[in-house]
Amino acid sequence: MSNPSRRLPHIDVLKAVAAQIIVLHHLVSYGPIARAAHAALPLLASAMHQYGRMAVQIFLVVGGYLSARGLSPRGQALQAGVPELLWRRYLRLVLPFLAALALTLGISGLIASSWPELVPTDISLGQLLAHALLLHDVLGYEALTVGAWYVAIDLQLFALLVGLMWLARRGWRHPSRLVVGPLLVAVLALASAWVFNRQPDLDAYGLYFFAAYGLGALVHWLGLWRHRRAGLWLLAVAILASLMLDWRDRLALALATALWLSWAQARHARGVPLLPAAWAEAFARAATPSYALFLLHFPVLLLGNALLAHLPGATPEAGVVLLVGTWLLANGLALPFHRWVEAPAARFDPLAWLPRLRTA
């Protein structure tokens, strides 16, 4: 885990909570385990099934915040070259994703004959290549695992943010602070909220989700500005106006997340602890492998469902017990997956011997 002094407790809380909600959402949405959960705990399972997927909006806001913080920690212009930034982001996302996908397909092969309900069939080379390039939704291929769409969208959103900052660097300059970049991000975020996010057929593209991602990025930059509250109010009013025109629960959650994140960031900047030290440490440990858990929980879910399907006379209560066991196993396996797959992938570059593309 990272040095505790460098942790952001408010980010750890959001990542840890959102990751667990998404896992539980999938557990009550697929296969015999889901049916058992709905039979034993109908209200709780129904609520998690219907609303749990909205937790992705929290990840989008957090992703925008962390990307802006990484690219422009003090409000300065973009420093690295665009190709290098995009290549690093692609590797960081796709290498763990492909490892988890290989595990999913391997487990699918083991259980295909006895439980084909959730197992992909007739996989083509084009489909595999599309997943490797994170273009499966854009090219119209069926996803081979849950959450694959998010990995692709994350790369698109990062590319949009980098592109806007590149435009600001190339077209306009400011003595010490990046001014135009955040303005361009705000314009595109509002365009997403008012236009693109209201078009469901655009959900394979980053523009559809940029309202949430841009909100996170703007929370970081507004935190550097002495008129933070005024800027935040203007942004919130603009998003609320778009919601009055066309209400969307997910965008409302993204706005609420951004407002809470701004408040928590201000406390952190003043040195006011958000949580007791023990709680902060617990959330940090849960947040660190959140991407690994996001990738890995589906193959574990497949195994849990296959086991329940083969239990003779299994009751709904037994299904709930297996749900808890599957959830615990997914969390347990996420730790070594993060350590031995995700973390090395963040450092690996198969083209490291080539000259760096820093001038674009």
XYZ file of C-alpha atoms in Angstrom:
360
model
C 0.000 0.000 0.000
C 1.109 3.603 -0.549
C 2.662 5.687 2.160
C -0.210 6.632 4.521
C 0.936 10.244 4.570
C 0.267 10.430 0.841
C -3.180 8.889 0.969
C -6.329 10.868 0.244
C -8.870 9.528 2.770
C -11.835 11.086 0.967
C -10.848 9.300 -2.244
C -10.271 6.030 -0.386
C -13.786 6.204 1.084
C -15.423 6.764 -2.293
C -13.420 4.056 -4.085
C -13.863 1.452 -1.370
C -17.611 1.991 -0.990
C -18.319 2.201 -4.722
C -16.350 -0.974 -5.473
C -18.251 -3.000 -2.875
C -21.625 -1.712 -4.098
C -20.830 -2.680 -7.680
C -19.767 -6.188 -6.649
C -22.937 -6.680 -4.597
C -25.005 -5.310 -7.478
C -23.632 -7.960 -9.814
C -24.078 -10.682 -7.200
C -27.818 -9.950 -7.012
C -28.144 -9.563 -10.796
C -26.767 -12.779 -12.311
C -27.510 -16.474 -11.943
C -28.770 -18.738 -9.148
C -27.122 -16.649 -6.426
C -29.117 -13.632 -7.560
C -32.361 -15.620 -7.578
C -31.645 -16.910 -4.088
C -30.922 -13.397 -2.826
C -34.176 -12.057 -4.266
C -36.092 -14.927 -2.674
C -34.497 -14.557 0.766
C -34.064 -10.773 0.919
C -36.439 -9.350 -1.709
C -36.377 -5.670 -0.698
C -32.626 -5.440 -0.156
C -31.736 -7.457 -3.254
C -34.202 -5.508 -5.402
C -32.807 -2.163 -4.234
C -29.213 -3.279 -4.841
C -30.137 -4.652 -8.263
C -31.946 -1.485 -9.312
C -29.673 1.180 -7.859
C -26.303 -0.493 -7.276
C -25.101 0.137 -10.802
C -25.274 3.870 -10.149
C -22.118 3.548 -8.028
C -20.176 3.665 -11.303
C -20.867 7.412 -11.287
C -18.759 7.679 -8.143
C -15.852 6.048 -9.969
C -16.309 8.452 -12.886
C -16.129 11.501 -10.631
C -13.148 10.079 -8.740
C -11.457 9.180 -12.030
C -11.788 12.741 -13.308
C -10.489 14.154 -10.041
C -7.445 11.870 -9.932
C -6.644 12.384 -13.618
C -6.733 16.177 -13.293
C -4.673 15.956 -10.109
C -2.104 13.767 -11.851
C -1.901 15.813 -15.037
C -2.047 19.245 -13.436
C -1.528 18.986 -9.654
C -1.008 22.731 -9.155
C -2.996 24.038 -12.072
C -0.054 24.134 -14.456
C -0.219 23.337 -18.150
C 0.165 19.806 -19.486
C 3.822 18.722 -19.362
C 4.121 15.260 -20.918
C 3.460 14.364 -24.535
C -0.032 13.191 -25.464
C 1.000 9.857 -27.080
C 3.050 8.911 -24.043
C 0.212 9.740 -21.645
C -2.338 7.772 -23.635
C -0.015 4.779 -24.055
C 0.691 4.621 -20.316
C -3.004 4.872 -19.497
C -3.871 2.173 -22.025
C -1.317 -0.236 -20.559
C -2.393 0.472 -17.008
C -6.005 -0.317 -17.884
C -5.733 -3.062 -20.467
C -3.074 -5.395 -19.054
C -4.977 -6.204 -15.821
C -8.215 -6.210 -17.825
C -6.896 -8.835 -20.252
C -5.561 -10.951 -17.388
C -8.984 -10.902 -15.710
C -10.677 -11.573 -19.056
C -8.454 -14.615 -19.639
C -9.426 -15.907 -16.199
C -13.102 -15.303 -16.974
C -12.900 -17.178 -20.264
C -11.002 -20.043 -18.619
C -13.632 -20.454 -15.918
C -16.366 -20.112 -18.534
C -14.865 -23.048 -20.378
C -14.919 -25.150 -17.212
C -18.588 -24.553 -16.453
C -19.979 -24.135 -19.985
C -21.372 -27.642 -20.278
C -23.276 -27.539 -17.003
C -24.264 -23.898 -16.721
C -24.274 -21.981 -20.020
C -26.536 -19.160 -18.824
C -23.800 -16.532 -18.451
C -21.023 -18.115 -20.487
C -20.086 -16.370 -23.750
C -20.333 -18.537 -26.843
C -18.938 -18.354 -30.376
C -16.093 -16.029 -29.475
C -14.379 -14.669 -32.560
C -10.870 -13.383 -33.078
C -12.310 -9.998 -33.993
C -14.189 -9.902 -30.699
C -11.009 -10.662 -28.746
C -9.028 -8.018 -30.645
C -11.792 -5.482 -30.069
C -11.582 -6.153 -26.331
C -7.790 -5.841 -26.403
C -8.159 -2.446 -28.088
C -11.039 -1.450 -25.773
C -13.284 -0.902 -28.797
C -15.798 -3.725 -28.322
C -18.812 -1.470 -27.701
C -17.837 0.980 -30.433
C -17.496 -1.880 -32.937
C -20.696 -3.574 -31.789
C -19.234 -6.697 -30.173
C -20.896 -8.296 -27.168
C -18.890 -7.789 -23.972
C -17.182 -10.936 -22.688
C -17.311 -9.831 -19.048
C -19.263 -7.366 -16.954
C -17.612 -3.992 -16.520
C -15.733 -4.202 -19.819
C -17.591 -1.106 -20.997
C -16.253 0.903 -18.055
C -12.618 0.103 -18.842
C -13.114 1.305 -22.416
C -14.958 4.440 -21.309
C -12.228 5.264 -18.789
C -9.649 5.378 -21.563
C -11.903 7.543 -23.735
C -12.557 9.977 -20.902
C -8.860 10.254 -20.085
C -8.119 10.888 -23.763
C -10.748 13.638 -23.875
C -9.275 15.306 -20.794
C -5.731 15.085 -22.141
C -6.904 16.413 -25.508
C -8.551 19.448 -23.932
C -5.452 20.192 -21.877
C -3.297 19.800 -24.993
C -5.492 22.331 -26.808
C -5.095 24.735 -23.899
C -1.322 24.291 -23.935
C -1.022 24.732 -27.678
C -3.485 27.570 -28.161
C -3.335 29.735 -25.053
C -0.801 30.484 -22.357
C -0.907 31.969 -18.882
C 2.070 33.030 -16.766
C 1.651 30.445 -14.013
C -1.769 28.787 -14.008
C -3.677 26.715 -16.475
C -6.811 28.802 -17.082
C -8.166 27.774 -20.453
C -7.879 24.046 -19.811
C -10.373 23.978 -16.925
C -12.657 26.281 -18.902
C -12.617 23.862 -21.846
C -13.299 20.955 -19.474
C -16.212 22.881 -17.929
C -17.670 23.616 -21.369
C -17.490 19.975 -22.448
C -18.849 18.763 -19.096
C -21.856 21.066 -19.448
C -22.302 20.052 -23.092
C -22.357 16.435 -21.918
C -24.926 17.212 -19.204
C -27.164 19.242 -21.498
C -26.785 17.324 -24.778
C -24.734 14.115 -24.990
C -25.865 12.540 -21.710
C -29.467 12.862 -22.850
C -28.838 10.579 -25.833
C -28.856 6.930 -24.647
C -27.496 5.699 -27.978
C -24.212 7.506 -27.190
C -23.443 5.394 -24.112
C -20.572 3.627 -25.898
C -18.691 6.928 -26.061
C -16.924 9.044 -23.480
C -18.897 12.175 -24.353
C -21.957 10.574 -22.768
C -20.172 10.243 -19.410
C -17.973 13.332 -19.492
C -20.354 15.328 -17.289
C -19.451 13.146 -14.288
C -15.764 12.864 -15.210
C -15.472 16.600 -15.833
C -17.114 17.363 -12.500
C -14.374 15.416 -10.752
C -11.623 17.214 -12.677
C -13.159 20.607 -11.916
C -13.400 19.814 -8.202
C -9.608 19.458 -8.178
C -8.962 22.702 -10.042
C -11.540 24.683 -8.090
C -9.796 23.552 -4.915
C -6.760 25.561 -6.074
C -8.794 28.712 -6.601
C -9.593 31.185 -3.850
C -13.122 31.550 -5.246
C -13.735 27.811 -4.963
C -17.214 28.112 -3.486
C -18.455 30.573 -6.096
C -17.171 28.394 -8.919
C -18.678 25.304 -7.370
C -22.051 26.986 -6.957
C -22.074 28.100 -10.608
C -21.200 24.602 -11.741
C -23.854 23.005 -9.509
C -26.555 25.410 -10.707
C -25.724 24.653 -14.343
C -25.927 20.895 -13.746
C -29.143 21.237 -11.723
C -30.684 23.259 -14.546
C -29.922 20.428 -16.971
C -31.527 17.984 -14.524
C -34.673 20.130 -14.349
C -34.872 19.856 -18.129
C -34.286 16.082 -18.101
C -33.895 14.342 -14.748
C -31.238 11.600 -14.589
C -30.582 9.805 -11.318
C -27.020 8.955 -12.298
C -26.064 12.533 -13.102
C -27.666 13.693 -9.847
C -25.511 11.183 -7.968
C -22.427 12.398 -9.843
C -23.193 15.977 -8.793
C -23.760 14.940 -5.175
C -20.466 13.018 -5.238
C -18.612 16.028 -6.651
C -20.057 18.352 -3.993
C -19.138 15.935 -1.193
C -15.683 15.472 -2.688
C -15.151 19.248 -2.767
C -16.158 19.518 0.883
C -13.935 16.623 1.922
C -11.022 17.951 -0.136
C -11.298 21.332 1.610
C -11.168 19.611 5.018
C -8.151 17.595 3.920
C -6.389 20.749 2.685
C -6.929 22.375 6.091
C -5.504 19.316 7.829
C -8.841 18.342 9.406
C -9.108 14.523 9.577
C -12.086 13.103 7.735
C -11.954 9.828 9.680
C -10.254 8.404 12.764
C -6.836 6.972 11.907
C -7.969 3.349 12.212
C -10.920 3.921 9.878
C -8.768 5.790 7.385
C -6.319 2.873 7.330
C -9.156 0.387 6.801
C -10.597 2.361 3.895
C -7.124 2.738 2.388
C -6.631 -1.028 2.462
C -10.038 -1.563 0.852
C -9.540 1.131 -1.782
C -6.077 0.071 -2.967
C -7.255 -3.074 -4.842
C -10.587 -1.537 -5.971
C -9.762 -1.822 -9.689
C -8.525 -5.379 -9.184
C -11.774 -6.218 -7.390
C -13.782 -4.605 -10.170
C -12.036 -6.786 -12.755
C -11.822 -10.010 -10.784
C -15.203 -10.404 -9.126
C -17.029 -11.676 -12.216
C -15.038 -14.912 -12.684
C -15.471 -15.530 -8.944
C -19.193 -14.893 -9.377
C -19.254 -17.502 -12.171
C -17.701 -20.081 -9.856
C -20.101 -19.285 -7.029
C -23.119 -19.578 -9.286
C -21.896 -22.851 -10.765
C -21.439 -24.265 -7.264
C -24.938 -23.241 -6.175
C -26.448 -24.659 -9.352
C -24.944 -28.068 -8.479
C -26.081 -28.108 -4.843
C -29.065 -30.491 -4.614
C -32.068 -28.914 -2.929
C -30.273 -25.635 -2.203
C -32.465 -23.203 -0.265
C -32.514 -19.409 -0.699
C -30.748 -19.153 2.646
C -27.953 -21.371 1.350
C -27.741 -19.116 -1.686
C -27.321 -16.068 0.550
C -24.546 -17.824 2.453
C -22.829 -18.601 -0.837
C -23.327 -14.976 -1.916
C -21.447 -13.814 1.166
C -18.751 -16.412 0.549
C -18.381 -15.334 -3.078
C -18.144 -11.686 -2.016
C -15.465 -12.494 0.563
C -13.493 -14.647 -1.889
C -13.558 -11.916 -4.546
C -12.220 -9.403 -2.030
C -9.568 -11.831 -0.872
C -8.346 -12.615 -4.386
C -8.292 -8.933 -5.351
C -5.347 -8.343 -3.039
C -2.857 -10.721 -4.724
C -4.252 -9.745 -8.148
C -3.459 -6.103 -7.371
C 0.001 -6.950 -6.060
C 1.091 -9.409 -8.743
C -0.842 -8.222 -11.813
C -2.202 -4.682 -11.546
C 0.768 -3.025 -9.819
C 3.425 -4.540 -12.159
C 1.241 -3.620 -15.157
C 1.401 0.024 -14.093
C 5.207 -0.138 -14.416
C 5.460 -2.340 -17.506
C 6.073 -0.823 -20.913
C 6.830 -3.197 -23.823
C 8.031 -0.230 -25.897
C 10.339 1.213 -23.263
C 13.340 0.716 -25.553
C 11.849 3.098 -28.129
C 12.424 6.863 -27.941
C 9.757 8.535 -25.821
C 7.117 10.545 -27.642
C 7.250 13.696 -25.536
C 6.899 16.454 -28.099
C 3.356 15.904 -29.385
